CSV table of C-alpha atoms in Angstrom, one decimal:
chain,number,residue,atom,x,y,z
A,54,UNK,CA,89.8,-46.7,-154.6
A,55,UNK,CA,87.7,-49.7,-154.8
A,56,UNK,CA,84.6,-51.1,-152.7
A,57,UNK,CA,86.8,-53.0,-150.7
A,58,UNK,CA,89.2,-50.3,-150.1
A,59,UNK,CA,86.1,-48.4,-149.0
A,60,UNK,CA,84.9,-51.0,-146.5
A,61,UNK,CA,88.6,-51.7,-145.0
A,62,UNK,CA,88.3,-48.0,-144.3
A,63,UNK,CA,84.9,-48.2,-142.6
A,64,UNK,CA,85.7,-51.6,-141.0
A,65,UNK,CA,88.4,-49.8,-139.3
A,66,UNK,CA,86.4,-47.1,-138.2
A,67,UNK,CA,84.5,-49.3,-136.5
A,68,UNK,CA,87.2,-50.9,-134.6
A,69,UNK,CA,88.1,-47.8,-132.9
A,70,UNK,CA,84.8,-46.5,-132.4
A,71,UNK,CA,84.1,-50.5,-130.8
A,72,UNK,CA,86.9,-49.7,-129.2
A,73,UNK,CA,86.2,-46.0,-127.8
A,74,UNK,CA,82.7,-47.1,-126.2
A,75,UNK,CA,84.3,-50.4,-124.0
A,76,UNK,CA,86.2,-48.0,-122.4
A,77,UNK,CA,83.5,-45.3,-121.8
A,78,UNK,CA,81.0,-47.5,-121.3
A,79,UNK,CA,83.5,-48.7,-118.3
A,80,UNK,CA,83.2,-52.3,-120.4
A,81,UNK,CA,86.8,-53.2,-119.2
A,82,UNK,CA,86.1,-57.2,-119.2
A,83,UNK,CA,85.8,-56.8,-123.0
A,84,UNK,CA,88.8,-54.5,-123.4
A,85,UNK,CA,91.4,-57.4,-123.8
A,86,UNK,CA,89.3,-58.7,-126.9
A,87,UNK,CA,90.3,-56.1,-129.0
A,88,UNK,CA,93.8,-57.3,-129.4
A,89,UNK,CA,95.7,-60.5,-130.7
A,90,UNK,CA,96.9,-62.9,-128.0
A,91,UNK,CA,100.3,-61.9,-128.5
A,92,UNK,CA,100.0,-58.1,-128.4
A,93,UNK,CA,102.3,-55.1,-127.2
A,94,UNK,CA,100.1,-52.7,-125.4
A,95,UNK,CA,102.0,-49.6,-123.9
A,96,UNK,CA,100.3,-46.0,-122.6
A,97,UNK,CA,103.7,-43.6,-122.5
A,98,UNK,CA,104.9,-40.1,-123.6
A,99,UNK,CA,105.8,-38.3,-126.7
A,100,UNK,CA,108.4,-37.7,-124.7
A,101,UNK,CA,109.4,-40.9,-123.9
A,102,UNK,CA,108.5,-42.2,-127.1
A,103,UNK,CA,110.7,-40.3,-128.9
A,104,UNK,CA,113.6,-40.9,-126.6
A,105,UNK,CA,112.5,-44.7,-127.6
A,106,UNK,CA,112.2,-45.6,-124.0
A,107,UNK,CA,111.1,-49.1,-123.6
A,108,UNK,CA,108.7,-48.7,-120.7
A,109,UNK,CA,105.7,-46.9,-119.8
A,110,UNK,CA,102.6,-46.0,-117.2
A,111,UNK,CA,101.3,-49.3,-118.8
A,112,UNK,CA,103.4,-52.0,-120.5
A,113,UNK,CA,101.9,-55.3,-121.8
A,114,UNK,CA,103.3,-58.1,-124.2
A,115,UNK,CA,100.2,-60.2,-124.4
A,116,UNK,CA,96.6,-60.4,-124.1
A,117,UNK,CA,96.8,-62.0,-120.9
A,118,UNK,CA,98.5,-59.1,-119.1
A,119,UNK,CA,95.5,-57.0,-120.5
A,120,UNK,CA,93.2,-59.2,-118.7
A,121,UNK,CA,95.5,-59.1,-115.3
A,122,UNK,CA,95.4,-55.7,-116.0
A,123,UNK,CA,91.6,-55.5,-115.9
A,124,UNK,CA,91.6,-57.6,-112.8
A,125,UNK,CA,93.9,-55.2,-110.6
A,126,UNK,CA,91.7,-52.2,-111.6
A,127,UNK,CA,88.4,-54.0,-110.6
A,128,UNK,CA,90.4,-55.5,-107.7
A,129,UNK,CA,91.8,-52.2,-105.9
A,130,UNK,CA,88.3,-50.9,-106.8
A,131,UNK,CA,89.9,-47.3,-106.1
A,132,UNK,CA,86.6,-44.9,-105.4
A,133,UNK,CA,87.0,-42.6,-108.6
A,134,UNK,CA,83.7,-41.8,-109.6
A,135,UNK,CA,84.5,-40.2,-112.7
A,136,UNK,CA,83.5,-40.6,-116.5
A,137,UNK,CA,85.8,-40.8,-119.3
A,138,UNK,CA,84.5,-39.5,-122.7
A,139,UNK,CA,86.9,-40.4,-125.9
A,140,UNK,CA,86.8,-38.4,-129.1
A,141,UNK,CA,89.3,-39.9,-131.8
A,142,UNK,CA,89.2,-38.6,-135.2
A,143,UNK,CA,92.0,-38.7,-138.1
A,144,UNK,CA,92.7,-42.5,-138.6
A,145,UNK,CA,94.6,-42.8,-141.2
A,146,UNK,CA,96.7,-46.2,-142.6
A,147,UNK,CA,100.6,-45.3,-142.7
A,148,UNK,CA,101.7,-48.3,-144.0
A,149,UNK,CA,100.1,-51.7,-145.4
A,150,UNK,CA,102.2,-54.8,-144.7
A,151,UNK,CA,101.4,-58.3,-145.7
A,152,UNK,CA,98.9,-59.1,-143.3
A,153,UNK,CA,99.2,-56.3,-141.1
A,154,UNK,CA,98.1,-52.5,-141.1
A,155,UNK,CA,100.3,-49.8,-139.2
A,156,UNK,CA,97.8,-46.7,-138.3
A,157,UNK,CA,97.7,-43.6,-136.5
A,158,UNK,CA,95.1,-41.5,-134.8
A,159,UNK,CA,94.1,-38.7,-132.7
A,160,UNK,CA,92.6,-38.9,-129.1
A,161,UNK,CA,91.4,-36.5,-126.9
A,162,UNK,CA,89.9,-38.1,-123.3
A,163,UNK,CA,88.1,-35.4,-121.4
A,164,UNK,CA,87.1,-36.5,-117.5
A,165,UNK,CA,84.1,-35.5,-115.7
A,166,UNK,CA,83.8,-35.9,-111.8
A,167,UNK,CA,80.6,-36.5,-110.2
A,168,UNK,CA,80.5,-33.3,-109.1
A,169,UNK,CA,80.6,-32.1,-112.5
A,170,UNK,CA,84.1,-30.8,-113.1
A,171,UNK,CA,85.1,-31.5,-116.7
A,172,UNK,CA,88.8,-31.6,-117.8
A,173,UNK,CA,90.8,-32.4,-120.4
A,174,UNK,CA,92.1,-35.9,-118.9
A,175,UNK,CA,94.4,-36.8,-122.0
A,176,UNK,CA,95.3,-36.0,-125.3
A,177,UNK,CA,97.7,-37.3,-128.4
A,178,UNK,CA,97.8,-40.3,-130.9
A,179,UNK,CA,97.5,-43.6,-131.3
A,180,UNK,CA,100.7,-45.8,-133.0
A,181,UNK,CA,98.5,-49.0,-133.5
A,182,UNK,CA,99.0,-52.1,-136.0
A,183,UNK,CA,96.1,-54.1,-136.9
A,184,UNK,CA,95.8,-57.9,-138.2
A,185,UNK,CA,92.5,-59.1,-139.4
A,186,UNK,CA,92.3,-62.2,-137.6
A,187,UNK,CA,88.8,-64.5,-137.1
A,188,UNK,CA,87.1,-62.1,-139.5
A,189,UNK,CA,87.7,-59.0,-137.7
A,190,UNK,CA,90.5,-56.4,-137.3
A,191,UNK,CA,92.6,-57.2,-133.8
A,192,UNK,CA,95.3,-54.9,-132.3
A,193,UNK,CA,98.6,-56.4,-132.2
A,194,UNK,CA,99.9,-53.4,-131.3
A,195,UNK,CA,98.8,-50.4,-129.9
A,196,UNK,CA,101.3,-47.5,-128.4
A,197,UNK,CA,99.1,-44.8,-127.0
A,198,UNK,CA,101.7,-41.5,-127.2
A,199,UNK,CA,100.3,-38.8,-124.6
A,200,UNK,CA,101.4,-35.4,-125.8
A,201,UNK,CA,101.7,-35.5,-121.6
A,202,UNK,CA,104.1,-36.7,-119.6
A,203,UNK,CA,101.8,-37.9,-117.5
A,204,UNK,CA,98.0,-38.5,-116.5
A,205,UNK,CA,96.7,-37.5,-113.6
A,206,UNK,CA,95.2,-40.9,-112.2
A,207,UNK,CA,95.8,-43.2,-109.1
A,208,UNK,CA,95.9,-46.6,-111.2
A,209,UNK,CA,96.7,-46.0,-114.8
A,210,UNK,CA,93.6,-47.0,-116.9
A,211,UNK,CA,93.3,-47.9,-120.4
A,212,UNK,CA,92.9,-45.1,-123.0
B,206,UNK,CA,79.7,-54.8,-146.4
B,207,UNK,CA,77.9,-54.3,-149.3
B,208,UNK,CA,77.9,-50.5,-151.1
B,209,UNK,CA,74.4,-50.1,-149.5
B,210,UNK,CA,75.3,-50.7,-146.3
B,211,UNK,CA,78.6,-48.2,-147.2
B,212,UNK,CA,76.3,-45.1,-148.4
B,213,UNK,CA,73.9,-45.8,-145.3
B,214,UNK,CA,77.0,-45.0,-143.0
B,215,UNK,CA,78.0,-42.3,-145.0
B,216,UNK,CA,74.8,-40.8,-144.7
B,217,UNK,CA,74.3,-41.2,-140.9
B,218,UNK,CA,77.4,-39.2,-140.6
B,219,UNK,CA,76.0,-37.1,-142.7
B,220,UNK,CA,72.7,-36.4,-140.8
B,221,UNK,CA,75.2,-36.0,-137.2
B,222,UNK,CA,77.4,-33.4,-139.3
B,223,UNK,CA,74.3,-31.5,-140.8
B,224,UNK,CA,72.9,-31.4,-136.5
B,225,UNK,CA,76.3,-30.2,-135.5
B,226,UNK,CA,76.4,-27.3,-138.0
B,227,UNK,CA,72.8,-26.5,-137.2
B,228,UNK,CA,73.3,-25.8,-133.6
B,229,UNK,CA,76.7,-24.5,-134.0
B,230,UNK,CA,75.3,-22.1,-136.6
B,231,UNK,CA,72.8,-20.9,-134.0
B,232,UNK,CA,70.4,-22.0,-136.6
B,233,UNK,CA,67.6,-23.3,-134.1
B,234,UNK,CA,64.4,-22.9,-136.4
B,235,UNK,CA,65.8,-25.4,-138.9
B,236,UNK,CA,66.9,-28.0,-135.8
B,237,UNK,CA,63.2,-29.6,-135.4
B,238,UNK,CA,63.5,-30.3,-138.9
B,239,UNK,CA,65.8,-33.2,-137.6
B,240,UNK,CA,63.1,-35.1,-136.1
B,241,UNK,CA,60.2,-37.0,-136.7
B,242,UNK,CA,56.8,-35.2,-135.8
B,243,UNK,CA,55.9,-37.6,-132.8
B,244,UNK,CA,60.0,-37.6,-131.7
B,245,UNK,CA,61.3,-37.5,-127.8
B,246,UNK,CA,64.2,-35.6,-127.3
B,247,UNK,CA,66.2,-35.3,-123.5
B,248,UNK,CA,69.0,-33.4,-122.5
B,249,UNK,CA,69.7,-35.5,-119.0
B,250,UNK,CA,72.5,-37.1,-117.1
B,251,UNK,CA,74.1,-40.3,-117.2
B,252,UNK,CA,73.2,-40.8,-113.7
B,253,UNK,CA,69.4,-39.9,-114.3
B,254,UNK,CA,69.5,-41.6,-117.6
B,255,UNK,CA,70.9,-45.1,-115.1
B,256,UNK,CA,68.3,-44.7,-112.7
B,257,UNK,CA,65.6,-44.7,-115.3
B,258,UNK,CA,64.8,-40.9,-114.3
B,259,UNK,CA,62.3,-39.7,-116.9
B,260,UNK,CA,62.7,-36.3,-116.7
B,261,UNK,CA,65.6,-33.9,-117.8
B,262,UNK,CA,66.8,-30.7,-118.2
B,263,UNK,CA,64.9,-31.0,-121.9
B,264,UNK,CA,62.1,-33.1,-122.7
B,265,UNK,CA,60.1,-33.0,-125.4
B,266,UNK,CA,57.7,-35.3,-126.5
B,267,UNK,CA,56.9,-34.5,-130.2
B,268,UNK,CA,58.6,-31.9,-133.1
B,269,UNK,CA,56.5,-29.2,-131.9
B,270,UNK,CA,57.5,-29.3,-128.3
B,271,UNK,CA,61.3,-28.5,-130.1
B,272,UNK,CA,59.4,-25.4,-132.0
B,273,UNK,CA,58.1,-23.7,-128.8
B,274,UNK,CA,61.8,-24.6,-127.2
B,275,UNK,CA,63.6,-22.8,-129.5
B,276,UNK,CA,60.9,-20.1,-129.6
B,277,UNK,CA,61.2,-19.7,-126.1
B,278,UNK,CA,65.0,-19.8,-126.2
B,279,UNK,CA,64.9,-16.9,-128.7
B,280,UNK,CA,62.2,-14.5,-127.1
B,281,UNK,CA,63.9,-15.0,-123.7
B,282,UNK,CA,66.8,-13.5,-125.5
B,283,UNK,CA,69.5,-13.8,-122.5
B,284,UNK,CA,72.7,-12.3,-123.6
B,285,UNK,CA,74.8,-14.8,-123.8
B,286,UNK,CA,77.3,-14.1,-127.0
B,287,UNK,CA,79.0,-17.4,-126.7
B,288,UNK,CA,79.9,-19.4,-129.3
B,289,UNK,CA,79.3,-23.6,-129.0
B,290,UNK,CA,81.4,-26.1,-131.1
B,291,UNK,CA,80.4,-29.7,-131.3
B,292,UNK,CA,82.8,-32.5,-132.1
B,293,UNK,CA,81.2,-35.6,-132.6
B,294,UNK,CA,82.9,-39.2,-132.8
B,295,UNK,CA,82.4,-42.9,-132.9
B,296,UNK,CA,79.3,-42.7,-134.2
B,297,UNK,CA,78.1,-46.7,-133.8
B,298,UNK,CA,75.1,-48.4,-135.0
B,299,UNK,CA,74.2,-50.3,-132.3
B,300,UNK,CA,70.6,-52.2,-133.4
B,301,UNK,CA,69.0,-52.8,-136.5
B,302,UNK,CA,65.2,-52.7,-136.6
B,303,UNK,CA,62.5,-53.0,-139.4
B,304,UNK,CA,62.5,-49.8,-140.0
B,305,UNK,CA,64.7,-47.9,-137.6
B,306,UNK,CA,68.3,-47.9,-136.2
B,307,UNK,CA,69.7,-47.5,-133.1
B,308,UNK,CA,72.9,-45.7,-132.4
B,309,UNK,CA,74.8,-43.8,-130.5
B,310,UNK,CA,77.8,-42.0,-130.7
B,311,UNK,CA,80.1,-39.5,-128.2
B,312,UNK,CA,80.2,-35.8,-128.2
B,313,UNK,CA,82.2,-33.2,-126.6
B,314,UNK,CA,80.8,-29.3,-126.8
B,315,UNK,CA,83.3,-26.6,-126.2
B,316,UNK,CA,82.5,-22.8,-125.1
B,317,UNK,CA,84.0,-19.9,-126.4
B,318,UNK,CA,82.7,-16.4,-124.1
B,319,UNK,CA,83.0,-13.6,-126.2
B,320,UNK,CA,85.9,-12.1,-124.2
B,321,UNK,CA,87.6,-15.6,-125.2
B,322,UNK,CA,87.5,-17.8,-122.5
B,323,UNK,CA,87.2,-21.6,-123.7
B,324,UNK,CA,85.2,-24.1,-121.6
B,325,UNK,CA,84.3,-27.6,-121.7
B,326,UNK,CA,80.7,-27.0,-121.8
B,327,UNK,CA,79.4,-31.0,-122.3
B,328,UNK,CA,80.5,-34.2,-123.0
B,329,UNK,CA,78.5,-37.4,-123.2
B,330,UNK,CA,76.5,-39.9,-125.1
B,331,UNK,CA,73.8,-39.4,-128.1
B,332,UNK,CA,71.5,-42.7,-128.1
B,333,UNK,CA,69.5,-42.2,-130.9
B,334,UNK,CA,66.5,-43.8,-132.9
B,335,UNK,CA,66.7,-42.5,-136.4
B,336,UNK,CA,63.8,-43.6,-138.8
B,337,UNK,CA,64.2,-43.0,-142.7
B,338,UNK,CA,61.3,-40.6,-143.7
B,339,UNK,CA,60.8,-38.9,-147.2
B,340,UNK,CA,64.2,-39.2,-148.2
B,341,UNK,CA,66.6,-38.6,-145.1
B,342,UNK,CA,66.9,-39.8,-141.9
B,343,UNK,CA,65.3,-38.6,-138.8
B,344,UNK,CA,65.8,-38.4,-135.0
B,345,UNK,CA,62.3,-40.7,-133.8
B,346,UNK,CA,64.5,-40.3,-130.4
B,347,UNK,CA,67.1,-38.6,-129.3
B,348,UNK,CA,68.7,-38.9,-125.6
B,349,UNK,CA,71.5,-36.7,-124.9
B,350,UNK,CA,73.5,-38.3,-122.1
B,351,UNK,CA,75.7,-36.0,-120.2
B,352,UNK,CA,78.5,-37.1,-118.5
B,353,UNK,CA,78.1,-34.8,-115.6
B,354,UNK,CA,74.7,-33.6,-113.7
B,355,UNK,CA,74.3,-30.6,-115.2
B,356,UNK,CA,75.3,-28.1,-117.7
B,357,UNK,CA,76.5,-24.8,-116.9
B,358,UNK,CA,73.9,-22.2,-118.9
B,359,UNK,CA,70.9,-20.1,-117.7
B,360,UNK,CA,67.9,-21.7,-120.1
B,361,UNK,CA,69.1,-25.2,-121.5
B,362,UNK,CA,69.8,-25.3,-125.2
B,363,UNK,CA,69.9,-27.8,-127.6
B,364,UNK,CA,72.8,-30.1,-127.4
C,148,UNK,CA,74.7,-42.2,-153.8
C,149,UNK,CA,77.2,-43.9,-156.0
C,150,UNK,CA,81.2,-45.6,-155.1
C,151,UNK,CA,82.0,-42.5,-156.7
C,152,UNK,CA,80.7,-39.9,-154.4
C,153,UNK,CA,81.7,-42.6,-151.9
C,154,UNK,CA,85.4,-42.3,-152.9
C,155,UNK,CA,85.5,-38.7,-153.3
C,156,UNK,CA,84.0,-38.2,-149.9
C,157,UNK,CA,86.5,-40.6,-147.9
C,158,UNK,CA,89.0,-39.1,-149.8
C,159,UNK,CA,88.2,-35.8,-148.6
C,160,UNK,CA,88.2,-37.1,-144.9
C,161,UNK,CA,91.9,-38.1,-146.0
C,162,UNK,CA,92.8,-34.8,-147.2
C,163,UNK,CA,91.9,-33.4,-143.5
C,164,UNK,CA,93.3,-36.2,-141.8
C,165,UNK,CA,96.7,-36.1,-143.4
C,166,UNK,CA,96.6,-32.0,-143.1
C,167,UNK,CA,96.0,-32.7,-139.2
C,168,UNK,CA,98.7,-34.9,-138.9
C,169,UNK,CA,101.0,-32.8,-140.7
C,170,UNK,CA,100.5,-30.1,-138.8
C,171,UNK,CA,100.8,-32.1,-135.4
C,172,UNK,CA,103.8,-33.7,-136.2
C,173,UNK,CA,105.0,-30.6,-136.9
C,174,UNK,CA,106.1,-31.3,-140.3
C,175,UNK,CA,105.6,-27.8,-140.9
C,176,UNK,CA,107.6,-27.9,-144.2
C,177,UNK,CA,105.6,-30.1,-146.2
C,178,UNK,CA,102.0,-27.9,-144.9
C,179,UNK,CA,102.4,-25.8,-148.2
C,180,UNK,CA,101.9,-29.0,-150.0
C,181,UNK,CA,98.4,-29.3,-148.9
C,182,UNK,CA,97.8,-25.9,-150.7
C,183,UNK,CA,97.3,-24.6,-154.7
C,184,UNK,CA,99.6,-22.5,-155.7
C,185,UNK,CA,97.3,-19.3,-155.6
C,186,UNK,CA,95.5,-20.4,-152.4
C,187,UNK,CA,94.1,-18.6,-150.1
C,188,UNK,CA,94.7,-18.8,-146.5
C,189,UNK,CA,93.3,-17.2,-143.4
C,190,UNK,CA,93.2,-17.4,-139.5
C,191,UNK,CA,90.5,-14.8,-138.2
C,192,UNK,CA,88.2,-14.6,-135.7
C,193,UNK,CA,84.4,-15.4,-136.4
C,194,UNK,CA,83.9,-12.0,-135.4
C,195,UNK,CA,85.7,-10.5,-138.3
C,196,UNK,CA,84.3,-13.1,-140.3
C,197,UNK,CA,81.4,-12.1,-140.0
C,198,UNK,CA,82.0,-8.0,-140.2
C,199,UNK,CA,84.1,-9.1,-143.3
C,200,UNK,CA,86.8,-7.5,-141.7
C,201,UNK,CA,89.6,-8.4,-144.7
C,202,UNK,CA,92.4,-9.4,-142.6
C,203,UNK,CA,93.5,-12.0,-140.2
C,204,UNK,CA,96.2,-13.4,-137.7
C,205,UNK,CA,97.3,-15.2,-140.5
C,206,UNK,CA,96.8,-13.8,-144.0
C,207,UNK,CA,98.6,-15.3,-147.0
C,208,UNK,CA,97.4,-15.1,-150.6
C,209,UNK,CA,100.3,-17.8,-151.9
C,210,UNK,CA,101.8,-21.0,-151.5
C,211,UNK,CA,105.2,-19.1,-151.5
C,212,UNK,CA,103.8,-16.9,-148.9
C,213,UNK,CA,102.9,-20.3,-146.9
C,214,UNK,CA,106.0,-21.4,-147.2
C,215,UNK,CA,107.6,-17.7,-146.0
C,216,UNK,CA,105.3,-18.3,-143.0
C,217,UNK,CA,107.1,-21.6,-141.9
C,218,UNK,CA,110.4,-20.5,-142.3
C,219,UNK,CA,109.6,-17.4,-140.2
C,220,UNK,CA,108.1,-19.6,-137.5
C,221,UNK,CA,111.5,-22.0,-137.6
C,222,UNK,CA,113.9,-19.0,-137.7
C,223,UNK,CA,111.9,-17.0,-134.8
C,224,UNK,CA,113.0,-20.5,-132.6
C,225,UNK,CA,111.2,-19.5,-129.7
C,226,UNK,CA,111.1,-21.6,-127.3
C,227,UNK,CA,108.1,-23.4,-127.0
C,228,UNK,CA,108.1,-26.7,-126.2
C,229,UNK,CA,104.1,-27.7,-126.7
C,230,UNK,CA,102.6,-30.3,-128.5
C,231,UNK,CA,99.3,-29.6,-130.4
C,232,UNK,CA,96.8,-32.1,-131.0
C,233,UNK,CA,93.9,-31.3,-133.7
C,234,UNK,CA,90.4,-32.7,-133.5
C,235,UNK,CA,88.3,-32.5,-136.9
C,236,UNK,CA,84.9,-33.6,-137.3
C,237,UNK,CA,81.8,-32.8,-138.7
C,238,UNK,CA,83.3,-32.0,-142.5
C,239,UNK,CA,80.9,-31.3,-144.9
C,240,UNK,CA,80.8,-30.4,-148.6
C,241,UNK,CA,78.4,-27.0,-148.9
C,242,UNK,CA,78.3,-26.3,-152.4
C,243,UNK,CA,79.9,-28.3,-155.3
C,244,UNK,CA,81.6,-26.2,-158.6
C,245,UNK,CA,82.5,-26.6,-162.0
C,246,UNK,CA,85.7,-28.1,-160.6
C,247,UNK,CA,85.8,-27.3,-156.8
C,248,UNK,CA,84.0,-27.9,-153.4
C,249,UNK,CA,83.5,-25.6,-150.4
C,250,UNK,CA,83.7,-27.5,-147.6
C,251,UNK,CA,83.5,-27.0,-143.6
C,252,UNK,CA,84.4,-29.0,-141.0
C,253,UNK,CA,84.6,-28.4,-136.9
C,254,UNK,CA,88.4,-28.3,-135.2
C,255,UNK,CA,89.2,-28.7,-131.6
C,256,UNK,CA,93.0,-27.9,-130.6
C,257,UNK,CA,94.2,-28.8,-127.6
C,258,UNK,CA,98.0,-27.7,-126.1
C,259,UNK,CA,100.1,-29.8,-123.9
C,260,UNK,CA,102.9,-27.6,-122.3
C,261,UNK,CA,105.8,-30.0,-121.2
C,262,UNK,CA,104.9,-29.9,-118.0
C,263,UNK,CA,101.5,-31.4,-118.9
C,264,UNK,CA,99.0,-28.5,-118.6
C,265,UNK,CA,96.6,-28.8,-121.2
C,266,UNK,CA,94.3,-26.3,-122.4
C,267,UNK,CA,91.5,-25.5,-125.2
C,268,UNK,CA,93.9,-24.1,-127.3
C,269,UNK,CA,91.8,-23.3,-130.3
C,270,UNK,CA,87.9,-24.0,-131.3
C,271,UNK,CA,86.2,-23.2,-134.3
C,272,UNK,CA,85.4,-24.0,-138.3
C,273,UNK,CA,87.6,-24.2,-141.6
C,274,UNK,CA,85.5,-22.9,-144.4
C,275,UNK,CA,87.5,-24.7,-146.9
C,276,UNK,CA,87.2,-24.4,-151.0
C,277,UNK,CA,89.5,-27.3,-152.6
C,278,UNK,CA,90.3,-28.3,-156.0
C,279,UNK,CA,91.5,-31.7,-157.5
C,280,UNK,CA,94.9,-31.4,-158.9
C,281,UNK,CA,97.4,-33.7,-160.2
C,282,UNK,CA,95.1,-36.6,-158.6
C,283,UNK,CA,94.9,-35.2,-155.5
C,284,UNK,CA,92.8,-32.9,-153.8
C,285,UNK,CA,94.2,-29.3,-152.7
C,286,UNK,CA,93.3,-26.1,-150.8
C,287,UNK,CA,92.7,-23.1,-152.7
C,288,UNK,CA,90.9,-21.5,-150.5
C,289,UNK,CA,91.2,-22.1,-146.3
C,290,UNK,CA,89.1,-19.9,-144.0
C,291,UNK,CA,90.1,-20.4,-140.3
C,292,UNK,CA,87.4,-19.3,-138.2
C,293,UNK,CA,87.6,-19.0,-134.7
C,294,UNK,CA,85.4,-18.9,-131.9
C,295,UNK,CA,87.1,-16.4,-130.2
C,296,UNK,CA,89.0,-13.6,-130.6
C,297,UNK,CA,92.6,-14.4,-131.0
C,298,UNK,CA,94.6,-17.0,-130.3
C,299,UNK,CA,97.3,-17.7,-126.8
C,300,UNK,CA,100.6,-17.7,-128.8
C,301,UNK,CA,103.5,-15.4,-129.6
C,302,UNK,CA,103.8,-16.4,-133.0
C,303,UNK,CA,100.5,-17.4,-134.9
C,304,UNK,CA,101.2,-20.9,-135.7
C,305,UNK,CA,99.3,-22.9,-138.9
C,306,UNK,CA,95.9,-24.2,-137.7
């Protein structure tokens, strides 16, 4: 393994720990920067995933539907006063194409109410693929797999 | 990214893995050691920590206010025989300064009473200072976040 | 620190990353793999850990007895239709040898059942010795120590 081999790792690191703190830091507005314009987006379940099921608690085929997406949650401004904590650990690159990267990781989301009940909101992986587009690494493709069939939530968020 | 700037991320993971083993090794004497003599360290709440709330459930103002915790914590000698497990993730440098960084990065602590029973104990935020002193890297500021108001333990430990 | 120590420690991140995914995939066949062929392998509480209590949930002195361990677990079939998701952080290398390192690392496990109750399934530390072999690094020695006493399962599963 060489330097750059080294950095790529880091650099990608640092795209899902970017990643991990817009969310927890309830930075939606940002959210959609993270992927390409053209991006598949999709929350669903191992379940469903396996079964190759197209569709999912969220489904999107562009950045644009990611920022619609944003809007409807700010919009039905649902009173959920919770927090949303993200622990991801075990990236690791499947697959190198020619100007892609296909990865996979583990997520755990625990939740805490304001009243200080904590629970384990979601857990599983993430099927992403990366381009480096604009000097940084983008999402073109993100399945988050909950090992769930579900998640207990009003209006699906992002994970 | 130059191989500098690769070893100084490698060893600010370092430092968070050497913390994590510390507490989790219910070594407390050796945890001031990760400070800087004139440090602050707070255990408080995201809510606290947003309304610019100064205290906490910990505050300390300098390495020797950590000493007389973790004497304190020892000579009061509650029996408690649980066991805590940090997992830390996305750890983020978030400024640069002449000669300190800020960062932060997301924890999750999980509780394990001696009859077995597991518990989300914590979860949050670490925003950090760290300054480079004699060699290694030191917390000149350490605010533990926590995502919910309090934290379920008789005398607060070190998180 | 040099790109060497660099290398070898991101390459050690890999080796727990691609054992974690292994195991959650359940790709319980190619686990052995991770393994010398004299290893040692252990799941035990940190309770007996620490009275040096010999044996363990899990106790194998052997790839081959690895290996017996998976094919038990597939011919036993029961029916348990969970999904485990591992969470490592935290690794460290403790002490360097002639031609091994003893690591540690913190785990988290969480359990899905299908009808989407998670729970802490598992907490703890891997007290690891590994060994470069045929260019890749291997287990010879895997301690699995956890925070409480036993695990919730009918058959002791690989953690």
């Amino acid at each position: 393994m060489q330097l750059e081999a080294v950095v790529r790792r880091l650099e990608l690191e640092q795209l899902y720990t970017d990643y991990v703190h817009c969310l927890d830091g309830d930075e939606l507005e940002h959210w959609p920067d993270f992927f390409t314009e053209d991006c598949f987006y999709r929350v669903t379940s191992a379940e469903n995933y396996e079964a190759r099921m197209p569709l999912g608690l969220i489904h999107a085929t562009s950045r644009n539907m990611l920022k619609d997406r944003v809007s409807a949650l700010r919009e039905a401004n649902i009173y959920e006063p919770q927090r949303y904590r993200h622990l991801v650990s075990s990236i690791k690159i499947v697959e190198e194409g020619a100007d892609t990267l296909d990865l996979t990781a583990n997520f755990l989301v625990v939740r805490t109410m304001q009243e200080g009940d904590m629970t384990l909101f979601a857990a599983g992986r993430y099927l992403d693929q990366v381009r480096r587009q604009d000097g940084s690494w983008k999402f073109a493709r993100k399945d988050v797999v909950l090992d769930s069939r579900q998640i207990d939530t009003l209006l699906a968020i992002p994970i």
